[in-house]
Tab-separated table of C-alpha atoms in Angstrom:
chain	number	residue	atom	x	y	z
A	164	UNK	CA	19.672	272.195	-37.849
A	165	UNK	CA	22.193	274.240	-36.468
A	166	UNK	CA	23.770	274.304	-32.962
A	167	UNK	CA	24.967	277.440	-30.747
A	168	UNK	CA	27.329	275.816	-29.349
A	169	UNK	CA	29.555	277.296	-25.930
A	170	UNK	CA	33.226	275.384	-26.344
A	171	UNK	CA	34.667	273.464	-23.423
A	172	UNK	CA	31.523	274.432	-21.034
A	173	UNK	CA	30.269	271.300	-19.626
A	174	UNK	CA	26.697	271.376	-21.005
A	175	UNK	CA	27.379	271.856	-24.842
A	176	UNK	CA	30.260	269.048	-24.163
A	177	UNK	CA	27.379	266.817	-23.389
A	178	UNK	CA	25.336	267.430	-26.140
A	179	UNK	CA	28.412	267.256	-28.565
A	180	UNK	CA	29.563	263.851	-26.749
A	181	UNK	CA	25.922	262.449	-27.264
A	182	UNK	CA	26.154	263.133	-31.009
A	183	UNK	CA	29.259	261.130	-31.688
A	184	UNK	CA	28.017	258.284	-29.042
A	185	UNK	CA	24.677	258.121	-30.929
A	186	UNK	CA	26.365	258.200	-34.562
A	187	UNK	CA	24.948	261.852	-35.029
A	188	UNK	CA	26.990	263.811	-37.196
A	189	UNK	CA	27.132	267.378	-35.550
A	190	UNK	CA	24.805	269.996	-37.475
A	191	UNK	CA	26.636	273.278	-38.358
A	192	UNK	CA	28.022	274.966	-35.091
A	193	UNK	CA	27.364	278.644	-34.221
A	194	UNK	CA	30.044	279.270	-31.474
A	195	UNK	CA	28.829	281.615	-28.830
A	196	UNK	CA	31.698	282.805	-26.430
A	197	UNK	CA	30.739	282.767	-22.798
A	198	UNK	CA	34.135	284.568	-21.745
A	199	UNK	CA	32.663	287.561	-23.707
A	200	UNK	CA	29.320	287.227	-22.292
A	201	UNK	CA	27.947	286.723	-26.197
A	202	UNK	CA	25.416	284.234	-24.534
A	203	UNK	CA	24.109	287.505	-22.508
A	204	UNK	CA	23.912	289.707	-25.624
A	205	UNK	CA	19.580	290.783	-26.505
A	206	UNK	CA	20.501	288.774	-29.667
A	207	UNK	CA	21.322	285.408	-28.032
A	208	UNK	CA	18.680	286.361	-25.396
A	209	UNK	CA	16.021	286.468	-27.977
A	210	UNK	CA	16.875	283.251	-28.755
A	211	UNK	CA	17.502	281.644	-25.698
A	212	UNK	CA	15.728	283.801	-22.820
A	213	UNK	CA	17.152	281.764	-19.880
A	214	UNK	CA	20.830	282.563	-21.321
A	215	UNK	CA	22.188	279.148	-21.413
A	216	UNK	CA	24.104	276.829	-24.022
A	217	UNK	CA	23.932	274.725	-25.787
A	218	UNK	CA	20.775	275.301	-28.025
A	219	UNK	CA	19.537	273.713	-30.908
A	220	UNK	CA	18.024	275.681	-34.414
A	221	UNK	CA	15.345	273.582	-35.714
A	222	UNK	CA	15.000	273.707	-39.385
A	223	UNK	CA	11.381	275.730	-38.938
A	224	UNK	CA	13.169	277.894	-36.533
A	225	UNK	CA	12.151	276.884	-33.232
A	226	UNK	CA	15.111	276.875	-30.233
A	227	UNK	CA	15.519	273.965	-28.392
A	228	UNK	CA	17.216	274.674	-25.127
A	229	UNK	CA	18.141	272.372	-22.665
A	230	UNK	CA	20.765	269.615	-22.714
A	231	UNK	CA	18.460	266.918	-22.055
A	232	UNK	CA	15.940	268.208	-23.910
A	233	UNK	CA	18.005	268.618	-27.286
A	234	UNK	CA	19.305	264.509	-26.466
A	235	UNK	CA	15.814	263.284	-25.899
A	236	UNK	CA	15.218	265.106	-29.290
A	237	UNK	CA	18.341	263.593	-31.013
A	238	UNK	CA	17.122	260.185	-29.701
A	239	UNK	CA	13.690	260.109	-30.816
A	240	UNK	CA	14.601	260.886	-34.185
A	241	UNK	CA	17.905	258.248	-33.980
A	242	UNK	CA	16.516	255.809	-32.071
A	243	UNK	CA	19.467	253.460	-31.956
A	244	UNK	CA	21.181	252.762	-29.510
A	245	UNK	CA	19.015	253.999	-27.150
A	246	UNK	CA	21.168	255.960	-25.036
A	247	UNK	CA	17.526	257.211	-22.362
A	248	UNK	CA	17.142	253.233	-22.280
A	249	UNK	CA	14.192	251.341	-24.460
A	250	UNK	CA	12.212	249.013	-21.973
A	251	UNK	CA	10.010	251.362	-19.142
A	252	UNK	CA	12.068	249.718	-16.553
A	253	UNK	CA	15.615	250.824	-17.841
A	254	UNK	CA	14.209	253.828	-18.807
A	255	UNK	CA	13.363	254.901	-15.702
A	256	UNK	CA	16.318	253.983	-14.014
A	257	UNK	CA	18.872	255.619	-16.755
A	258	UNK	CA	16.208	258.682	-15.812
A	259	UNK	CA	16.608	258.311	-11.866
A	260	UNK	CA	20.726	257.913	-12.464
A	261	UNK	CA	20.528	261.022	-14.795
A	262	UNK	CA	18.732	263.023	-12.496
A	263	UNK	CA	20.485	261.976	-9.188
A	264	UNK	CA	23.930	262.877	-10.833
A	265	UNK	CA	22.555	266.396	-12.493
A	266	UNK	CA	21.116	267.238	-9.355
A	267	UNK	CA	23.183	266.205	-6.952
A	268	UNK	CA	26.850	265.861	-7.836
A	269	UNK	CA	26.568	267.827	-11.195
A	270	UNK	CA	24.766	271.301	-9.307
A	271	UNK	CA	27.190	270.792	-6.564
A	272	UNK	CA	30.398	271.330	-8.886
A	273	UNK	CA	29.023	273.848	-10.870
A	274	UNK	CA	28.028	275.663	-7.863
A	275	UNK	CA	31.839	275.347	-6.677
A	276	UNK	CA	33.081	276.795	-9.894
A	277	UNK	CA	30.326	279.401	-10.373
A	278	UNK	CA	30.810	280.438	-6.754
A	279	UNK	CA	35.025	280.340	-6.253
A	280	UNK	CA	36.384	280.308	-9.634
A	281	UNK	CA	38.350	283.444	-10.144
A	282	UNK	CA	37.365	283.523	-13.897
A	283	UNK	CA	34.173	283.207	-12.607
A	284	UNK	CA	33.679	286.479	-10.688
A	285	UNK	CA	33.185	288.764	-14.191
A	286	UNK	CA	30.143	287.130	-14.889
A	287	UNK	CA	28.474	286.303	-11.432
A	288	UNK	CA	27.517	287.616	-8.516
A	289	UNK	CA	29.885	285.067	-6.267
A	290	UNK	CA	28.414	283.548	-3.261
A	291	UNK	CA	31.696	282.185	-0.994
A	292	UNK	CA	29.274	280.534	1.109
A	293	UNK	CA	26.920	278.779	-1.410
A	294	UNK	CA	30.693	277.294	-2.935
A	295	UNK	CA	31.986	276.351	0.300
A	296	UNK	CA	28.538	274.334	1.456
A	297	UNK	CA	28.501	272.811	-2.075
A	298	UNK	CA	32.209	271.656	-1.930
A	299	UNK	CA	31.245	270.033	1.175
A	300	UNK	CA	28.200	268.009	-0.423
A	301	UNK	CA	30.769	266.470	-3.140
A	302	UNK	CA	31.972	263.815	-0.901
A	303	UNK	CA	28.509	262.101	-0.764
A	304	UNK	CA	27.829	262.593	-3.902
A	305	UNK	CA	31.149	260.439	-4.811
A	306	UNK	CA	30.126	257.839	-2.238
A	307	UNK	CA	27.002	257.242	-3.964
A	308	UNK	CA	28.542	256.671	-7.945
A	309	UNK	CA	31.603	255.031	-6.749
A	310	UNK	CA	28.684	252.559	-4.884
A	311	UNK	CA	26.775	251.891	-7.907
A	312	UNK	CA	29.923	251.815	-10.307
A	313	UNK	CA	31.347	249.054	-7.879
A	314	UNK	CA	28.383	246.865	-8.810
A	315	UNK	CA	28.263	247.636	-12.575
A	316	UNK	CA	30.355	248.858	-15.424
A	317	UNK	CA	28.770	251.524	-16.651
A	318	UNK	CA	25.967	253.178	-14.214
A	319	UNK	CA	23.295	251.714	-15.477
A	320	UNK	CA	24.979	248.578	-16.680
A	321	UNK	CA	26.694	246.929	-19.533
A	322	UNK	CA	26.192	249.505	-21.898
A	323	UNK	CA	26.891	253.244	-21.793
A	324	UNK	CA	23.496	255.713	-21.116
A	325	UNK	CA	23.040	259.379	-20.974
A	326	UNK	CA	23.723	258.902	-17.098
A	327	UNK	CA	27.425	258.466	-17.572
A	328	UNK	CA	27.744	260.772	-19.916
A	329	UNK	CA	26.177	263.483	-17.111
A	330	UNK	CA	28.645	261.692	-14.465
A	331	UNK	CA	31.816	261.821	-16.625
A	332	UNK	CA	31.516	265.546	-17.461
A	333	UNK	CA	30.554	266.229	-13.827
A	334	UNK	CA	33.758	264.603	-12.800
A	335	UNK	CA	35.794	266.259	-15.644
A	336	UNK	CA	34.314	269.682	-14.191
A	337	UNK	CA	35.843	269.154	-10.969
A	338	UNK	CA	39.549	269.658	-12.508
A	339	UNK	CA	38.164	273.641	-13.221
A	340	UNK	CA	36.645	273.578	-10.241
A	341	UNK	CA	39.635	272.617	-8.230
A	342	UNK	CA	38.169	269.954	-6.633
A	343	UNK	CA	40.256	267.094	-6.131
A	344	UNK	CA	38.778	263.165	-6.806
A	345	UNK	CA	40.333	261.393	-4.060
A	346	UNK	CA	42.490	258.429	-5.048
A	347	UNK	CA	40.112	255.751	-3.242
A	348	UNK	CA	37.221	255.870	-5.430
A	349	UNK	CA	38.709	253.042	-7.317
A	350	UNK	CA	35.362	252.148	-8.983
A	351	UNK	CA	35.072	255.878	-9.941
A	352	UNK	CA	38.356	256.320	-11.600
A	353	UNK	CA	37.856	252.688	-13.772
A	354	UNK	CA	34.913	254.200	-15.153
A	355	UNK	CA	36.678	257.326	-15.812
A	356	UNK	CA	39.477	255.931	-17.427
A	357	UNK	CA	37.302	254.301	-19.429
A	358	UNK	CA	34.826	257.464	-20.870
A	359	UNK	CA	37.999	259.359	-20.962
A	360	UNK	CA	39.196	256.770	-23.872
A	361	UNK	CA	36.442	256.948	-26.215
A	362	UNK	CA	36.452	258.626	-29.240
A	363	UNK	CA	33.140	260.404	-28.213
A	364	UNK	CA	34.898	262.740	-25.487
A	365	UNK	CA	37.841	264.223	-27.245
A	366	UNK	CA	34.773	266.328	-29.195
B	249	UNK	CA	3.571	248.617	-6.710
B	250	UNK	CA	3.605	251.096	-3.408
B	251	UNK	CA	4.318	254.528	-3.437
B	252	UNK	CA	6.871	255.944	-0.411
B	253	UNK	CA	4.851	259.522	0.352
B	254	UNK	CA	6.125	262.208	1.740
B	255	UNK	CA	2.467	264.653	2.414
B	256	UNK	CA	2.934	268.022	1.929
B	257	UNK	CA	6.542	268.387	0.321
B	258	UNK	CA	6.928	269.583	-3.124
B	259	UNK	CA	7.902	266.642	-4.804
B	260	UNK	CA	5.218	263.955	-3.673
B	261	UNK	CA	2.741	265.936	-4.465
B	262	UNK	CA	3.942	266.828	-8.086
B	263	UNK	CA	3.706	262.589	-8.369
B	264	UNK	CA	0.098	262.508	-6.606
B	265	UNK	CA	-0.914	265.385	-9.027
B	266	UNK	CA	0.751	263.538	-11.772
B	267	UNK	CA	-1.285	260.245	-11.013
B	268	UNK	CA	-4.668	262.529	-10.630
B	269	UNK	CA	-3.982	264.073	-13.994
B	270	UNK	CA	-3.064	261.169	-15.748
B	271	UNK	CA	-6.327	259.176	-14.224
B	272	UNK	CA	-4.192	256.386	-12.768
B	273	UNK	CA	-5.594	255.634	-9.031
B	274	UNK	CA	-2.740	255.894	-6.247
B	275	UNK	CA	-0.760	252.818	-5.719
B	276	UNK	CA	-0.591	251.939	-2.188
B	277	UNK	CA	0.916	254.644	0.073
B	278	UNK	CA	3.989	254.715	2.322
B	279	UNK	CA	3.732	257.532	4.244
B	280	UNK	CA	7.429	259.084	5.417
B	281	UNK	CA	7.924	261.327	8.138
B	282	UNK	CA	9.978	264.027	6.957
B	283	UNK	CA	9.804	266.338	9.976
B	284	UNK	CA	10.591	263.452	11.984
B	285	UNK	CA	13.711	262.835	9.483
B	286	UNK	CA	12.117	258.989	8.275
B	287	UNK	CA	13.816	259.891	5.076
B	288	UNK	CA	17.143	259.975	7.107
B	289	UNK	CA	17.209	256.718	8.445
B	290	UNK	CA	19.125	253.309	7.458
B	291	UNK	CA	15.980	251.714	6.586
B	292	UNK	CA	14.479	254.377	4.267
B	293	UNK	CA	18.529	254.872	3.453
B	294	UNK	CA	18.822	251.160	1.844
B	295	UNK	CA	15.470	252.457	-0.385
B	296	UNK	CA	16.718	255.303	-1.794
B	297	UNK	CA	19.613	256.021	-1.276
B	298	UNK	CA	19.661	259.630	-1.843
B	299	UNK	CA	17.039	259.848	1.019
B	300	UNK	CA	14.545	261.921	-1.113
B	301	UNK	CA	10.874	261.346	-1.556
B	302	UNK	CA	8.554	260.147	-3.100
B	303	UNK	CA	10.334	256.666	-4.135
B	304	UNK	CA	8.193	253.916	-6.256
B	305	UNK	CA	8.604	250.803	-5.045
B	306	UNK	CA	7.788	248.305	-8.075
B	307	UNK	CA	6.180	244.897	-7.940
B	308	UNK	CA	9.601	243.293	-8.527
B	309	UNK	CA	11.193	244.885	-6.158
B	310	UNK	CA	13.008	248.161	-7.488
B	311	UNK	CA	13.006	251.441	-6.189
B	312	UNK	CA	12.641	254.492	-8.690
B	313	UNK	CA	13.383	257.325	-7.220
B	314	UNK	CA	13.617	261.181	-8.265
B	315	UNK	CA	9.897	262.604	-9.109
B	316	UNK	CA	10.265	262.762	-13.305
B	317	UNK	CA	11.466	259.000	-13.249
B	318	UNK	CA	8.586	258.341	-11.466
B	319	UNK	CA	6.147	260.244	-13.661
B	320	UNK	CA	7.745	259.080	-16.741
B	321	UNK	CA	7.538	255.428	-15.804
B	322	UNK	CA	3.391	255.883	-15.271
B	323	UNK	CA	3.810	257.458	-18.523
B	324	UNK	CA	4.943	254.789	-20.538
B	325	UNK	CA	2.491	252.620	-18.667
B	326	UNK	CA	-0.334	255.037	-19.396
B	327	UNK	CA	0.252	256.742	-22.621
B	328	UNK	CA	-2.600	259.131	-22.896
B	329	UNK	CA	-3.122	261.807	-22.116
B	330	UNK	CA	0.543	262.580	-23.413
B	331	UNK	CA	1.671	265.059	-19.999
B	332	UNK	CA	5.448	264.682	-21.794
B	333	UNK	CA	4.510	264.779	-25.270
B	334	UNK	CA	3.985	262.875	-28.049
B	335	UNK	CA	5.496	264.039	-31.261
B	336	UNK	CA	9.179	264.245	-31.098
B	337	UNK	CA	9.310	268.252	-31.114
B	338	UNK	CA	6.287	268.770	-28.896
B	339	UNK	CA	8.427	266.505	-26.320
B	340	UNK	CA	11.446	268.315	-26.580
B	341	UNK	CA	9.738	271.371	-25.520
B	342	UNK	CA	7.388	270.112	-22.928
B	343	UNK	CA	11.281	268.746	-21.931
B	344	UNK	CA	12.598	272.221	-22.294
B	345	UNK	CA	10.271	274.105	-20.097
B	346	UNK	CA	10.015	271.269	-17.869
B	347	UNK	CA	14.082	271.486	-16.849
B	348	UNK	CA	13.692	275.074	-17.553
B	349	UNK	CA	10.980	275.696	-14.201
B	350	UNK	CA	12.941	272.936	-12.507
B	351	UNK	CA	16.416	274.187	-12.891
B	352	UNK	CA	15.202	277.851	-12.558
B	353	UNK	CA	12.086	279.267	-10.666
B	354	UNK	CA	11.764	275.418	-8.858
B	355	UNK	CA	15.473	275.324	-7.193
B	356	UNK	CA	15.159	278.804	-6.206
B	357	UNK	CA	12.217	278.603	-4.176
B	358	UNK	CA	13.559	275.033	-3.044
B	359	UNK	CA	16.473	276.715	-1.817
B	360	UNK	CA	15.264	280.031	-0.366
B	361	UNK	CA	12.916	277.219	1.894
B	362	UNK	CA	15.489	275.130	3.042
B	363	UNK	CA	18.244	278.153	3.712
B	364	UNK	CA	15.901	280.229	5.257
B	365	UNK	CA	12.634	278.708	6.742
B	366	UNK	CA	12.781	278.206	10.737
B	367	UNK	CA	12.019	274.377	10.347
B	368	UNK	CA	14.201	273.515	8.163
B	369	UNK	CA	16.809	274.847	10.779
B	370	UNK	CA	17.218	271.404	12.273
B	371	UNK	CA	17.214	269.188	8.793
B	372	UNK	CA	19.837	271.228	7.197
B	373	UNK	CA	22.945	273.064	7.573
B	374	UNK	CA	21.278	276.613	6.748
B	375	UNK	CA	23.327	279.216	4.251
B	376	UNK	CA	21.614	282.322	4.831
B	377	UNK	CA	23.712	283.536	1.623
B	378	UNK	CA	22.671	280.662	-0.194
B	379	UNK	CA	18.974	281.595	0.346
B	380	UNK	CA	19.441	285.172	0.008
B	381	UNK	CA	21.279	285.032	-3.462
B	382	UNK	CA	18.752	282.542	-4.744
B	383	UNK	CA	15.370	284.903	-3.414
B	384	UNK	CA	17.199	287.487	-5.656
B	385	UNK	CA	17.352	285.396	-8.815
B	386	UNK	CA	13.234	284.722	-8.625
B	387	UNK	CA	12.016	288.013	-9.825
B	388	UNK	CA	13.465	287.242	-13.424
B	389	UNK	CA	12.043	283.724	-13.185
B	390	UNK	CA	8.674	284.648	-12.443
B	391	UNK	CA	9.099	287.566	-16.063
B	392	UNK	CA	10.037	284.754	-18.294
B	393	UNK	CA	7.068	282.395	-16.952
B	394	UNK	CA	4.852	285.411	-17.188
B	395	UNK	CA	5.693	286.092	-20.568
B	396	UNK	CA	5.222	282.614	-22.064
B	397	UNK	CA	1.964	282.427	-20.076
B	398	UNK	CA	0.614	285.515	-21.634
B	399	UNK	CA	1.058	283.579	-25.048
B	400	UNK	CA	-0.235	280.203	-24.240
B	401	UNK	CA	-3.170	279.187	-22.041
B	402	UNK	CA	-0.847	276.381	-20.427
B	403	UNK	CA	3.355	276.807	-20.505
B	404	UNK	CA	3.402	274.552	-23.910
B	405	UNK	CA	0.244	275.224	-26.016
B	406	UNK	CA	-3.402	274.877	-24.776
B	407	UNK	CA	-3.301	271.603	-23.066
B	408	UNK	CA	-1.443	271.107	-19.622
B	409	UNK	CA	1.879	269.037	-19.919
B	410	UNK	CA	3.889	267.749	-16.687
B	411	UNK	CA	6.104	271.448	-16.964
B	412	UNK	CA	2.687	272.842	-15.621
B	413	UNK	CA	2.830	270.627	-12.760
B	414	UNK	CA	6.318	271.622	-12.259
B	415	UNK	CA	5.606	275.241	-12.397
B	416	UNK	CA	2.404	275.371	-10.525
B	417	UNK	CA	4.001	273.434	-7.322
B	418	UNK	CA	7.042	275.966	-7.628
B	419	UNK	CA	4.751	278.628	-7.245
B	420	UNK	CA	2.276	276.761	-4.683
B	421	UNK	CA	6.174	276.157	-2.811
B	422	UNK	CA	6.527	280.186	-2.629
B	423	UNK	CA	4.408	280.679	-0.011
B	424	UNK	CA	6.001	278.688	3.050
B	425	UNK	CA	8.912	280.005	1.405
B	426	UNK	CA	7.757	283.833	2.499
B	427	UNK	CA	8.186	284.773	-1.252
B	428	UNK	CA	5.256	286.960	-2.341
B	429	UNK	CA	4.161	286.640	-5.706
B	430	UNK	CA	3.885	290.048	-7.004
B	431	UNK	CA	0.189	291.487	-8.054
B	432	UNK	CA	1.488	292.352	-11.718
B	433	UNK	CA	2.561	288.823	-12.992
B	434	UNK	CA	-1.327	288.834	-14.297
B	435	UNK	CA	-0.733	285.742	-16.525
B	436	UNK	CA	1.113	283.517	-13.849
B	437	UNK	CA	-1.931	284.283	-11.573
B	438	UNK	CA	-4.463	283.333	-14.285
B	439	UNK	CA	-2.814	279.830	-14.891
B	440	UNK	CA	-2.275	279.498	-11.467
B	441	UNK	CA	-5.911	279.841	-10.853
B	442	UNK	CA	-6.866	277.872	-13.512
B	443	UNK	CA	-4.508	274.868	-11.910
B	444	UNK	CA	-5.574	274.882	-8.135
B	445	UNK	CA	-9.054	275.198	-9.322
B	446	UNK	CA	-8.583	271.249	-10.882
B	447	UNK	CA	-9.407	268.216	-8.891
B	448	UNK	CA	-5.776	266.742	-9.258
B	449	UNK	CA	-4.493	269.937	-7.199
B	450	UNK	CA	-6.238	268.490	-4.110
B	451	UNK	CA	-4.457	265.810	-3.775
């Protein structure tokens, strides 16, 4: 296996940080430089139509895009520990916590960078408005984890899931994004503190 | 277990269709006003907390939200037919094109509806920018589901997976969207025929 890999973007940090939390070595990087638009080139393109990183080489040559999709993959051939949960019950739950965060605080920040980051503007067509009604979602979004993270130590419990890897890069993309975490989500910045000092995120 | 409906929106029904396809009767339904904003209140607030539809209720209690939870709960209730998969590389990319639709062609639509459409005027805070960047996006979309439609009968190989679902309610979603779905995407309308001709589409 080999992985194109895209640096400090949030999605190939995710993949890389569920490697090391799963006891996956990495497989052989391919770095593919977003700042030069490589991931837009009709090589990478062939092998990744939608454009996005990270993306997995199988050994029989088939691409695996997706972030979730190359975990789920990673899982079911590591089982242990089962970072998408084991029982249906917690499964589904680490699924509904994934999903909430990626599609609610997770799209909300990247729409805020995408849409107002200056380094941004090169390689999108920016969208003031569609940042500044996205920055204004954020706060709920925060609400909502610093609710459950009140109740439980990691979101989903005891033990560290795929949701808080999601969460913790989501609120590590807010620094780029220039979005400030306000200093009374206590619960939040525990947690935070907390993903921030495992080994798994200084990949 | 009871399932909180919401009728015609995208998301119940791709759990409805998921039931009908998976030959698991209907739980009990809930049905939730969204026009009326029954997703909106405290009650249906304390449920999910999100306030998005359809919700799960379980027998013991616990709400699973977000529609994939949901589907991939029944799933590992119900194993066959396998709608995500079964073999760890046939999952990943029934995964794959799953997020793929959702993330792409799905939100699009989703948010060319609710920045645009006249009804949604008084459930959202419209971005006519928001909606007009995202109608732009759908054209290139709708080439890449084309193009792996003209190779495969269904989006992963010649038996229909839960991405179909996905896909075919994102294009069902374009027309109270106003988003016409151009005559030359031949293979899209093939499939697409081939879907809302099943019983589970009537759901």
């Amino acid at each position: 296996m080999k992985l194109y890999d895209g640096g400090r973007a949030p999605n190939p940090r995710r993949v890389r940080i569920f490697f090391a939390e799963k006891g996956v070595p990495l497989p052989e990087l391919i770095p593919v430089d977003i700042a030069r638009k490589e991931h837009r080139t009709p090589e990478f393109t062939r092998i990744n139509p939608s454009q996005r990183l990270p993306v997995l080489l199988l050994d029989d040559g088939t691409a695996l895009a997706e972030t979730i999709a190359i975990c789920r993959y990673i899982e079911s051939l590591h089982p242990a520990p089962a970072l998408f949960g084991a029982a249906p019950k917690e499964a589904a739950l680490i699924e509904m916590w994934n999903r909430r965060i990626e599609l609610g605080l997770f799209t909300a920040v990247a729409a805020v960078f995408r849409h107002s980051h200056p380094a941004m503007a090169e390689l999108e067509d920016q969208v003031p408005e569609w940042a500044e009604a996205s920055r204004e979602q954020i706060d709920d979004h925060l609400v909502l984890l610093d609710l459950q993270l009140g109740a439980n130590r990691f979101l989903c419990g005891d033990e560290l899931t795929v949701a808080d890897i999601t969460a913790g890069i989501a609120i590590d993309f807010m620094k780029p994004s220039r979005i400030p975490l306000p200093e009374d989500f206590t619960n939040i910045r525990r947690w935070h503190g907390e993903l921030s000092a495992r080994p798994s995120w200084k990949v």
